XYZ file of C-alpha atoms in Angstrom:
149
model
C 10.600 16.847 14.769
C 8.235 18.160 12.121
C 8.597 21.794 11.181
C 5.654 23.962 10.159
C 6.907 23.656 6.578
C 6.960 19.855 6.850
C 3.349 19.893 8.032
C 2.291 22.156 5.158
C 4.194 19.959 2.715
C 2.633 16.749 4.040
C -0.836 18.259 4.031
C -0.375 19.511 0.486
C 1.009 16.386 -1.161
C -1.673 14.098 0.261
C -4.237 15.279 -2.253
C -2.634 17.920 -4.468
C 0.409 16.291 -6.022
C 0.177 17.492 -9.632
C 0.486 15.205 -12.634
C 3.293 17.026 -14.394
C 6.819 16.203 -15.458
C 8.160 18.021 -12.371
C 5.503 17.701 -9.687
C 7.772 18.747 -6.839
C 8.696 21.962 -8.641
C 4.957 22.697 -8.787
C 4.582 21.863 -5.086
C 7.520 24.150 -4.289
C 5.912 26.988 -6.230
C 2.647 26.540 -4.317
C 4.456 26.456 -0.973
C 6.732 29.413 -1.758
C 10.020 27.578 -1.865
C 12.238 25.765 -4.366
C 12.165 22.215 -5.698
C 15.438 21.256 -3.956
C 13.995 22.160 -0.564
C 10.859 20.119 -1.222
C 12.875 17.085 -2.358
C 15.285 17.346 0.574
C 12.451 17.605 3.112
C 10.587 14.681 1.528
C 13.763 12.579 1.646
C 14.217 13.498 5.322
C 10.565 12.733 6.113
C 10.875 9.360 4.409
C 14.159 8.492 6.128
C 12.610 9.326 9.499
C 9.488 7.257 8.921
C 6.955 10.035 8.415
C 6.399 8.938 4.812
C 6.259 5.300 3.844
C 5.489 5.733 0.189
C 4.519 8.360 -2.363
C 2.485 6.938 -5.200
C -0.833 7.029 -6.994
C -3.959 5.052 -6.276
C -5.451 3.439 -9.347
C -8.922 2.057 -9.865
C -7.643 -1.467 -10.467
C -11.049 -2.833 -11.491
C -11.364 -0.208 -14.244
C -7.932 -1.285 -15.448
C -9.166 -4.881 -15.653
C -7.420 -6.270 -12.572
C -9.055 -8.619 -10.095
C -8.399 -8.558 -6.381
C -9.110 -10.598 -3.324
C -8.569 -10.473 0.399
C -7.149 -13.790 1.530
C -6.741 -15.338 4.943
C -4.794 -18.424 5.838
C -4.170 -20.680 8.788
C -0.643 -21.639 9.709
C 1.315 -22.506 12.854
C 2.806 -19.328 14.369
C 6.345 -20.587 13.863
C 5.699 -20.849 10.097
C 4.270 -17.338 9.682
C 7.550 -15.470 9.022
C 8.590 -17.826 6.199
C 5.098 -17.906 4.681
C 4.746 -14.118 4.888
C 8.140 -13.644 3.233
C 7.206 -16.056 0.427
C 3.855 -14.332 -0.122
C 5.521 -10.925 -0.219
C 7.615 -12.039 -3.202
C 4.504 -12.013 -5.419
C 4.257 -8.615 -7.123
C 0.467 -8.421 -6.676
C 0.545 -8.539 -2.888
C -0.433 -5.130 -1.547
C -0.860 -5.866 2.164
C 0.157 -8.781 4.349
C -0.510 -8.822 8.083
C -0.279 -11.340 10.876
C -3.454 -11.470 12.946
C -4.593 -13.186 16.084
C -7.233 -15.852 15.631
C -7.842 -18.990 13.657
C -6.851 -17.362 10.372
C -3.609 -15.721 11.361
C -2.167 -14.277 8.146
C -4.194 -11.932 5.921
C -3.135 -10.433 2.617
C -4.555 -8.771 -0.467
C -3.731 -9.975 -3.945
C -4.140 -7.990 -7.148
C -3.702 -9.821 -10.462
C -4.281 -9.220 -14.151
C -6.998 -11.875 -14.338
C -8.839 -14.586 -12.398
C -6.659 -17.426 -13.723
C -3.503 -15.770 -12.447
C -5.153 -15.140 -9.077
C -6.202 -18.788 -8.726
C -2.728 -19.997 -9.740
C -1.050 -17.831 -7.079
C -3.563 -18.797 -4.394
C -2.996 -22.486 -5.232
C 0.762 -21.947 -4.895
C 0.253 -20.311 -1.504
C -2.098 -23.111 -0.383
C 0.683 -25.581 -1.190
C 3.298 -23.795 0.938
C 4.625 -25.761 3.923
C 2.595 -24.954 7.033
C -0.482 -23.571 5.268
C -3.441 -25.671 6.425
C -6.294 -23.640 4.959
C -6.731 -20.550 2.797
C -9.843 -18.461 2.218
C -10.271 -16.126 -0.736
C -12.694 -13.278 -0.083
C -13.038 -11.349 -3.360
C -14.450 -7.854 -3.296
C -18.100 -7.770 -4.286
C -18.562 -4.050 -3.970
C -16.006 -1.324 -3.478
C -16.431 1.837 -1.496
C -14.220 4.817 -2.076
C -12.515 5.778 1.130
C -10.426 8.886 1.171
C -8.155 9.390 4.106
C -6.385 12.654 4.623
C -4.423 13.482 7.720
C -4.348 17.186 8.521
C -1.220 18.088 10.442
């Protein structure tokens, strides 16, 4: 069960995690506790599924990366193996099974267009994949999600 401190901690780190050599010491100072307490609570929150990941969001386009949302068709019995193979590519950021004609959707982030096309061709060639669509982003909208607890 979340404590009041956990809720304050989760609210704080969503948008205020400082870029310093010891960010959790800074968080602790702001929340009136010590770094060990912050790290222990974050470890507990992660181990209990309240936190999936702590990490930055980068503007990949400004860094020169290219991205696409891809959808593929495959028999349901092939989806687990295909999804596992896709997840081995380091540029895969999301990968979800969906109902419908195109039943596996994923996002791919690569250093350039050639690398993206090479990976998509490899995925197209996987056993069970009958069709793959690449839906590159044309325009991006900044969406900020913050969950107040």
